[in-house]
PDB file of C-alpha atoms in Angstrom:
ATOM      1  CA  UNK A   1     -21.621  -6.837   0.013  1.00 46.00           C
ATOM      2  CA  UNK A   2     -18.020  -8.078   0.284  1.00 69.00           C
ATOM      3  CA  UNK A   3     -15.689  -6.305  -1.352  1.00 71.00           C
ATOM      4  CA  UNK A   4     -14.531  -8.788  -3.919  1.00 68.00           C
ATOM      5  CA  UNK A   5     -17.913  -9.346  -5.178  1.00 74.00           C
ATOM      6  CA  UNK A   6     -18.718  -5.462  -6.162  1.00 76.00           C
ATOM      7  CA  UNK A   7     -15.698  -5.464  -7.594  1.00 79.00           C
ATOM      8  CA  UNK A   8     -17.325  -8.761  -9.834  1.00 76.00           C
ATOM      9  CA  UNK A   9     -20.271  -6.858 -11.140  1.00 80.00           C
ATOM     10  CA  UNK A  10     -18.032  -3.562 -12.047  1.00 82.00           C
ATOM     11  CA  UNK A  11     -16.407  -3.919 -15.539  1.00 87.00           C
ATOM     12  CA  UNK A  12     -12.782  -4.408 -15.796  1.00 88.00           C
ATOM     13  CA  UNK A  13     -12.147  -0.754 -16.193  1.00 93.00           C
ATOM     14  CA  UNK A  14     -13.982   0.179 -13.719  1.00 92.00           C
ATOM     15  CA  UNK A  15     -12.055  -2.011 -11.594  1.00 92.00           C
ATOM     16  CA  UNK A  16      -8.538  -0.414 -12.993  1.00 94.00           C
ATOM     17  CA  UNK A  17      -9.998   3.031 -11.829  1.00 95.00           C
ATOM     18  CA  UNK A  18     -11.453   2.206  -8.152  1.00 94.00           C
ATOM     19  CA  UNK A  19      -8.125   0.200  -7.363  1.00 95.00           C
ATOM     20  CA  UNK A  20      -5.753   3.483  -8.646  1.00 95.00           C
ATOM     21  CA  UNK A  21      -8.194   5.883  -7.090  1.00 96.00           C
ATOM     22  CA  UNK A  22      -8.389   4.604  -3.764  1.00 94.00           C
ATOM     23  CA  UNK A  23      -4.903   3.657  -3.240  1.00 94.00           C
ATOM     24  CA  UNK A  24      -4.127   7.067  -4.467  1.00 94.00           C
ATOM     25  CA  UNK A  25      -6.732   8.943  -2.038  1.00 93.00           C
ATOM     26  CA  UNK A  26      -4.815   6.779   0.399  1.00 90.00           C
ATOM     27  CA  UNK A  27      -1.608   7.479  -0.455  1.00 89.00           C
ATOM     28  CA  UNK A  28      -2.265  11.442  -0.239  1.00 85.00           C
ATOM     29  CA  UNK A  29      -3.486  11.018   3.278  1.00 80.00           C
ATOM     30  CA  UNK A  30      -7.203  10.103   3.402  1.00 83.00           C
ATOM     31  CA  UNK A  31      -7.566   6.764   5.674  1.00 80.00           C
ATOM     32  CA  UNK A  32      -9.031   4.495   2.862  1.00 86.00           C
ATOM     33  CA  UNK A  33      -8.613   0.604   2.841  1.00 86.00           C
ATOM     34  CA  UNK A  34      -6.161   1.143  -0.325  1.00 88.00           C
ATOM     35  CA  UNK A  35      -4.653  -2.591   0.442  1.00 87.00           C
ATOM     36  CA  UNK A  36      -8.158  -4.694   0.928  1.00 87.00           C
ATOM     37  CA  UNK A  37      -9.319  -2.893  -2.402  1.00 90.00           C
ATOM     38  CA  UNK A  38      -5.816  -3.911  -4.082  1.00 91.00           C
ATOM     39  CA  UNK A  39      -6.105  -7.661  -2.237  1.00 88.00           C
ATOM     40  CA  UNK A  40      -9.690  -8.001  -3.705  1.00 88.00           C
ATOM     41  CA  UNK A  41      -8.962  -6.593  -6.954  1.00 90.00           C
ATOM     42  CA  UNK A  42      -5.584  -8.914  -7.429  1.00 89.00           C
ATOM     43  CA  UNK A  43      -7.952 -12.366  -6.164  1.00 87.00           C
ATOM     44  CA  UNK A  44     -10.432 -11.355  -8.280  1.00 87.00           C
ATOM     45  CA  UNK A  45      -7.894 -11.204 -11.303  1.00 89.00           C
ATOM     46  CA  UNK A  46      -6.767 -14.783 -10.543  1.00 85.00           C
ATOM     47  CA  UNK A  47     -10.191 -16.149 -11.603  1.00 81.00           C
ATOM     48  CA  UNK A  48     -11.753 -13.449 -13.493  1.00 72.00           C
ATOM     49  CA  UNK A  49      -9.988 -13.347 -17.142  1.00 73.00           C
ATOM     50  CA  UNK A  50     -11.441 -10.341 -18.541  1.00 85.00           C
ATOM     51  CA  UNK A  51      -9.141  -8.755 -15.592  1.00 89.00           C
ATOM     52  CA  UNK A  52      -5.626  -8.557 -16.614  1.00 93.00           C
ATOM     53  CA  UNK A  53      -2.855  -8.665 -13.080  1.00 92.00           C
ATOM     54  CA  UNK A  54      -0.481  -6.741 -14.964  1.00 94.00           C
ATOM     55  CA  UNK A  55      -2.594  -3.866 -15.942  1.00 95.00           C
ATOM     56  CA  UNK A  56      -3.622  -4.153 -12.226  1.00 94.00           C
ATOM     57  CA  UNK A  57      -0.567  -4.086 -10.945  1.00 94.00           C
ATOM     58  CA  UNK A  58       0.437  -1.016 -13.039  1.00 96.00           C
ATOM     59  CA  UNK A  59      -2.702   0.719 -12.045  1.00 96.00           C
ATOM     60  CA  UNK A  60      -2.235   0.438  -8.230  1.00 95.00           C
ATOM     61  CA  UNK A  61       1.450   1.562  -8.729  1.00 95.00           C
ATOM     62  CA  UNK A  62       0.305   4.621 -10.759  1.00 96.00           C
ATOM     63  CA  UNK A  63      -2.162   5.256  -8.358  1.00 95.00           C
ATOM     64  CA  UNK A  64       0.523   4.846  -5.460  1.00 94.00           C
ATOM     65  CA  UNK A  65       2.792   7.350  -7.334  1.00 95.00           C
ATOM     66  CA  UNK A  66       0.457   9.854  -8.211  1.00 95.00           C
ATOM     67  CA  UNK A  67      -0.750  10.037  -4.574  1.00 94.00           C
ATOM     68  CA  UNK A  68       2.197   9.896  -2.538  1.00 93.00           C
ATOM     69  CA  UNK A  69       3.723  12.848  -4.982  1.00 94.00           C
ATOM     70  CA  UNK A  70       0.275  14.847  -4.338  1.00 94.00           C
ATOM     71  CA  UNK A  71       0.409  14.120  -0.670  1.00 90.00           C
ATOM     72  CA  UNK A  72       4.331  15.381  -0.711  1.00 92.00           C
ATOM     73  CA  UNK A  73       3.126  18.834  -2.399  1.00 93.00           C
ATOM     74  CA  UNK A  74       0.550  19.159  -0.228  1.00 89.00           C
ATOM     75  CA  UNK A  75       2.745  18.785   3.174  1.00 86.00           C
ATOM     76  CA  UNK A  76       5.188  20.785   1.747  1.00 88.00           C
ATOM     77  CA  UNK A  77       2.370  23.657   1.216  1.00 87.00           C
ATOM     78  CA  UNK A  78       0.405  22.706   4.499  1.00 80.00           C
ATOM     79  CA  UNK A  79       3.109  22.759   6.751  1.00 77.00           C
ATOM     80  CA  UNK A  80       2.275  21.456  10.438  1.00 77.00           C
ATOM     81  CA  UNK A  81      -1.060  23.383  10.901  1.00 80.00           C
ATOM     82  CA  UNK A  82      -2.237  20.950   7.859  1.00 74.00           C
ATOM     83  CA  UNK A  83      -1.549  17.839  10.187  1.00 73.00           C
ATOM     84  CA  UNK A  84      -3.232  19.795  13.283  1.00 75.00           C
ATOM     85  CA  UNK A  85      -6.210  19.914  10.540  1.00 76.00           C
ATOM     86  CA  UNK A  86      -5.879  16.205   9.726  1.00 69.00           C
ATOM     87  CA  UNK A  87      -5.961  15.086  13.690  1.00 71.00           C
ATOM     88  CA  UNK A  88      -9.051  17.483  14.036  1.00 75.00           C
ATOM     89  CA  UNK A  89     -10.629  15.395  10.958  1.00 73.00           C
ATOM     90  CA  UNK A  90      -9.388  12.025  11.650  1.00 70.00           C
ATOM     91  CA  UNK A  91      -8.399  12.008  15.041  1.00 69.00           C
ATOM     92  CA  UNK A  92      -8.286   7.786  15.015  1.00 68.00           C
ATOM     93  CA  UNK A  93      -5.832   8.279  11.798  1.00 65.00           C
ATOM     94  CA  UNK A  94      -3.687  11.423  12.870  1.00 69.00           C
ATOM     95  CA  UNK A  95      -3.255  11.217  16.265  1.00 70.00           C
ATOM     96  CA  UNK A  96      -0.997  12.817  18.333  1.00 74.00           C
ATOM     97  CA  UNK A  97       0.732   9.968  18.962  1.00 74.00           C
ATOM     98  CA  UNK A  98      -0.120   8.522  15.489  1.00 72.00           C
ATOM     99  CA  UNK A  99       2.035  11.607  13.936  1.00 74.00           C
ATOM    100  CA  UNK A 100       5.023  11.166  16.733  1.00 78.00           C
ATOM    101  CA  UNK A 101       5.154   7.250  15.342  1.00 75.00           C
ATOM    102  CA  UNK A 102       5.854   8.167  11.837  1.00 74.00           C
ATOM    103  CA  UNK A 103       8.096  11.472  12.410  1.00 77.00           C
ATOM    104  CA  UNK A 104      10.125   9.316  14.379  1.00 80.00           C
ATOM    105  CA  UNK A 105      10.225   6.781  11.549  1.00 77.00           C
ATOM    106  CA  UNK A 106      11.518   9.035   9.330  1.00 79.00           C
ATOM    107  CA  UNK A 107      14.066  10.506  11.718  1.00 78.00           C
ATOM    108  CA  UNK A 108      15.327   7.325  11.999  1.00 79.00           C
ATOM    109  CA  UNK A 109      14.985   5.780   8.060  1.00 80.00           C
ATOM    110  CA  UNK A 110      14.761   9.135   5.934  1.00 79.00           C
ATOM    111  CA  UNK A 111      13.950   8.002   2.319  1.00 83.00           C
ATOM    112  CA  UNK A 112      13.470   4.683   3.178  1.00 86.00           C
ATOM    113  CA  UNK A 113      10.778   5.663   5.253  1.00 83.00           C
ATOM    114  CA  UNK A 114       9.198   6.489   2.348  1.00 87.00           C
ATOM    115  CA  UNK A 115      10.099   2.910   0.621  1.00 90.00           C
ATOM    116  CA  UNK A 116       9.047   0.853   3.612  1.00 85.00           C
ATOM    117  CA  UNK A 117       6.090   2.551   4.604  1.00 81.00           C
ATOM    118  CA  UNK A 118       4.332   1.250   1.413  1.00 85.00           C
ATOM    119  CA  UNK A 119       4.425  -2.103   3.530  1.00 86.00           C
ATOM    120  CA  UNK A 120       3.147  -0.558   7.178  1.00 80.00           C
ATOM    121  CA  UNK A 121      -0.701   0.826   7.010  1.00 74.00           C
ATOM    122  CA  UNK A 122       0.209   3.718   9.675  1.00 72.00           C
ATOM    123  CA  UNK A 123       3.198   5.066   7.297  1.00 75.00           C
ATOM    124  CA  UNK A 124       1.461   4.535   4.054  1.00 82.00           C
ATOM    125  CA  UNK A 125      -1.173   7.289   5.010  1.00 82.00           C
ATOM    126  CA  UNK A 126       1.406   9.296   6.521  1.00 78.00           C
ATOM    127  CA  UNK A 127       4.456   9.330   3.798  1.00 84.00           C
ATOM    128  CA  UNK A 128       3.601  11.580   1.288  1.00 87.00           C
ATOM    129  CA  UNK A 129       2.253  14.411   3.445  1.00 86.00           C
ATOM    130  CA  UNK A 130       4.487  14.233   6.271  1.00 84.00           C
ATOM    131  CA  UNK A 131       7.971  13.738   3.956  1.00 87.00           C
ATOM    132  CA  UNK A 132       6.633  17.011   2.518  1.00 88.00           C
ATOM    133  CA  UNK A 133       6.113  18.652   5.798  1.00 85.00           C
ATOM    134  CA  UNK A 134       9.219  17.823   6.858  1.00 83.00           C
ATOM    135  CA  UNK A 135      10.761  18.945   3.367  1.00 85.00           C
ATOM    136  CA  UNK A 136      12.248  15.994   2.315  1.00 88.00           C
ATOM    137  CA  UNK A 137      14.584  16.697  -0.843  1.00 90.00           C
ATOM    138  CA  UNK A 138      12.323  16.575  -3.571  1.00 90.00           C
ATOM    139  CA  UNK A 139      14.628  13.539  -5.251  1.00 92.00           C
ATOM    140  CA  UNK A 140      14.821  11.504  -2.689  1.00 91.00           C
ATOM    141  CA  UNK A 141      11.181  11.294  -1.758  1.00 92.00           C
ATOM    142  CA  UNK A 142      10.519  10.308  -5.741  1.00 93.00           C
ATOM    143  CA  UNK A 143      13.341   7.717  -5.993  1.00 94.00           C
ATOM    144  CA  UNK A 144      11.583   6.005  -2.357  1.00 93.00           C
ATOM    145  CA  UNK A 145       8.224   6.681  -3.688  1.00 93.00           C
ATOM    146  CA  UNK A 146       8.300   5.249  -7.254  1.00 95.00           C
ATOM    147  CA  UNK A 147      10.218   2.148  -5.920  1.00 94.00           C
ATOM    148  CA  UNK A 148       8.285   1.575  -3.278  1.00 92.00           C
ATOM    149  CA  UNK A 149       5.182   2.268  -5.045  1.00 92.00           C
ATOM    150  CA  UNK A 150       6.028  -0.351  -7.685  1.00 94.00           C
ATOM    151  CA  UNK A 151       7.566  -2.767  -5.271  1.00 93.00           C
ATOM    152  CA  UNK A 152       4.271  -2.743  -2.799  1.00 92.00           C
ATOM    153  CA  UNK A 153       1.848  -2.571  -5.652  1.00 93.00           C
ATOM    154  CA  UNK A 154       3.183  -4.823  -8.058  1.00 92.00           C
ATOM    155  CA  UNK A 155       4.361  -7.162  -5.436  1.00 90.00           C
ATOM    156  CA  UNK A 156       0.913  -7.723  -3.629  1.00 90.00           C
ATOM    157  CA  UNK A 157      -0.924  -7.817  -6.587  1.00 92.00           C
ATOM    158  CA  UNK A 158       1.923 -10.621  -8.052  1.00 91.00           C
ATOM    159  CA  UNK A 159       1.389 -12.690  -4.865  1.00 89.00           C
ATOM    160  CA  UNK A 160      -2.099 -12.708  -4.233  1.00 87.00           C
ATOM    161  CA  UNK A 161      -2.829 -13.183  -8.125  1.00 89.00           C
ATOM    162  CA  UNK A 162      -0.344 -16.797  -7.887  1.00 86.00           C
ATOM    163  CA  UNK A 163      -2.298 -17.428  -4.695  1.00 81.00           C
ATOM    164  CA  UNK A 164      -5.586 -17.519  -6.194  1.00 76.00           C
ATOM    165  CA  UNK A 165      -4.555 -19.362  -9.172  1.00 74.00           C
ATOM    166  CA  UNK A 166      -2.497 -22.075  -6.657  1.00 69.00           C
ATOM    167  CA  UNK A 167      -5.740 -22.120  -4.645  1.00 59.00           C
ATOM    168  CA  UNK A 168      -8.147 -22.591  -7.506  1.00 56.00           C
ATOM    169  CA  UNK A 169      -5.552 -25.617  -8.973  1.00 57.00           C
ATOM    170  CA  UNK A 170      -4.894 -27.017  -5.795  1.00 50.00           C
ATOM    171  CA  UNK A 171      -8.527 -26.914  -4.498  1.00 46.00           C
ATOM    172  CA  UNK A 172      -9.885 -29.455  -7.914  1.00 49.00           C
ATOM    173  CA  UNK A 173      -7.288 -31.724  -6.619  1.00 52.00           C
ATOM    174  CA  UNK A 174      -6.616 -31.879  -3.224  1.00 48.00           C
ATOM    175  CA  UNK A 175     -10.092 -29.984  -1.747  1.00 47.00           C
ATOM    176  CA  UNK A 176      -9.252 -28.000   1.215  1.00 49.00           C
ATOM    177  CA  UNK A 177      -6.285 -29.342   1.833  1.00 52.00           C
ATOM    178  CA  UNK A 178      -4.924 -27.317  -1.122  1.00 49.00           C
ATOM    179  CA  UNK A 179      -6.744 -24.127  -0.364  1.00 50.00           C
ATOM    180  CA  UNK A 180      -5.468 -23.947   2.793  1.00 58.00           C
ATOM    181  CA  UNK A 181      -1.994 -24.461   2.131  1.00 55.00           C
ATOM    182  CA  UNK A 182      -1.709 -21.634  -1.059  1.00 52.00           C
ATOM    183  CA  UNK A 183      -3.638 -19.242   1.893  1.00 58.00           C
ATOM    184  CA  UNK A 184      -0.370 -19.895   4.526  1.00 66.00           C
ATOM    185  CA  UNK A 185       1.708 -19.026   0.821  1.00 61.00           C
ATOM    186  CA  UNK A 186       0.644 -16.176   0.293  1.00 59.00           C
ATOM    187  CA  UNK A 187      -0.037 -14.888   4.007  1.00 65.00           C
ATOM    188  CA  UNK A 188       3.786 -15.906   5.202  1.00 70.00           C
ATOM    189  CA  UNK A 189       4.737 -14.050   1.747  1.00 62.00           C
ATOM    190  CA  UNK A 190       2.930 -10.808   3.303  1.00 61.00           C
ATOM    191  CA  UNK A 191       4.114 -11.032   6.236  1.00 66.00           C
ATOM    192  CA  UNK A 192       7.933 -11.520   5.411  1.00 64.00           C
ATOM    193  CA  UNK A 193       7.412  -8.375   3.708  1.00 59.00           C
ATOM    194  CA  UNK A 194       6.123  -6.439   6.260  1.00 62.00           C
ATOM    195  CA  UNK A 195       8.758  -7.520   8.545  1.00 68.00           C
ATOM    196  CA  UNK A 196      11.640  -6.639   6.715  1.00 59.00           C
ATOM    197  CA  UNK A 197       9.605  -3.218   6.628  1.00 59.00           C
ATOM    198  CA  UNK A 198      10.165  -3.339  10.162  1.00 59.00           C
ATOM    199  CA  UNK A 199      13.574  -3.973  10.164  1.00 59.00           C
ATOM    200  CA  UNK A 200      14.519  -1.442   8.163  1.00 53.00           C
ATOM    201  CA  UNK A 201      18.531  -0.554   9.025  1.00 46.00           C
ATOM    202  CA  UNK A 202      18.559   3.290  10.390  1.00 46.00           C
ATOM    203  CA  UNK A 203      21.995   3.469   9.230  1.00 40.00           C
ATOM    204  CA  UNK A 204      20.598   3.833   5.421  1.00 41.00           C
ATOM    205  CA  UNK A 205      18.439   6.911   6.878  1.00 40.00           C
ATOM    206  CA  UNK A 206      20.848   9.322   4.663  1.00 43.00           C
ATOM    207  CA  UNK A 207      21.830   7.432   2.018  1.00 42.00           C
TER     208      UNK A 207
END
């Protein structure tokens, strides 16, 4: 069953809790599709009223948050053999090379690693635990992880919401012609996003 339509037999609560658990579960570390869940959830939302986007929204950023902050203790605790454990567990996940990507990452950003990784599936299972391994300043890691928690959570669930609603309008009057253009919306919107996560200026790192 697609995704979208378990989430349409759950009640609305239910919904809230799967979308903050599993991004959070992601967030700490465990390789779980937190942003097809949040996508899903946030479409759904658009054409299901008893689901409310903001509350949505809110939820995934709590559950963002929460998990990122439990992922940072648990680095911080774990050290490296905890992401020698991880690579043992989830070898695909926490490669090697996997682990080399992000450290580098947040050589090069620092905080904003934290931010911008929200936006790059690799670094969003990686931030929390590795910013604690590599003992991030406690304040830092919050300020990046609350803002980019509420930016990458409240943002996708913001566009993908309008898309739906665009699509629904646009598909009574203009058939496919309308469903195809609010798709290319909201799919350039995602994408500018993640790019600019890309292109994240090193010289911020230590700001």
């Amino acid at each position: 069953m697609h995704v979208q339509e378990w989430l349409d037999t759950v009640p609305a609560v239910a919904v809230y809790a799967v979308v903050s658990l599993v991004i959070g579960l992601e967030s700490l570390g465990i390789p779980l599709p937190g942003e097809i869940i949040l996508v899903s959830a946030a479409l759904l939302s658009s054409q299901h009223g008893g689901i409310d986007p903001l509350l949505l929204g809110a939820c995934a950023s709590v559950g963002a948050v929460v998990g990122d902050s439990i992922g940072y203790a648990i680095g911080r605790k774990g050290g490296r053999p905890l992401l020698a454990r991880l690579g043992r567990k989830f070898p695909k996940h926490f490669s090697e090379g996997h682990i080399a990507t992000a450290e580098r990452s947040f050589q090069k950003w620092g905080m904003w690693a934290v931010f911008f990784g929200r936006f790059v599936a690799l670094l969003r299972i990686f931030a929390g635990p590795l910013a604690g391994v590599l003992r991030m300043p406690y304040w830092k890691f919050l300020i990046a992880n609350v803002l980019g928690g509420i930016v990458w959570a409240g943002g996708t669930t913001a566009v993908i919401y309008y898309v739906g609603v665009v699509a629904e309008s646009w598909l009574k009057r203009f058939s496919w012609l309308g469903l195809v253009l609010a798709v290319v919306i909201g799919v350039t919107s995602m994408l500018v996003l993640k790019r600019k996560a890309g292109k994240a200026q090193p010289v911020t790192a230590g700001e």
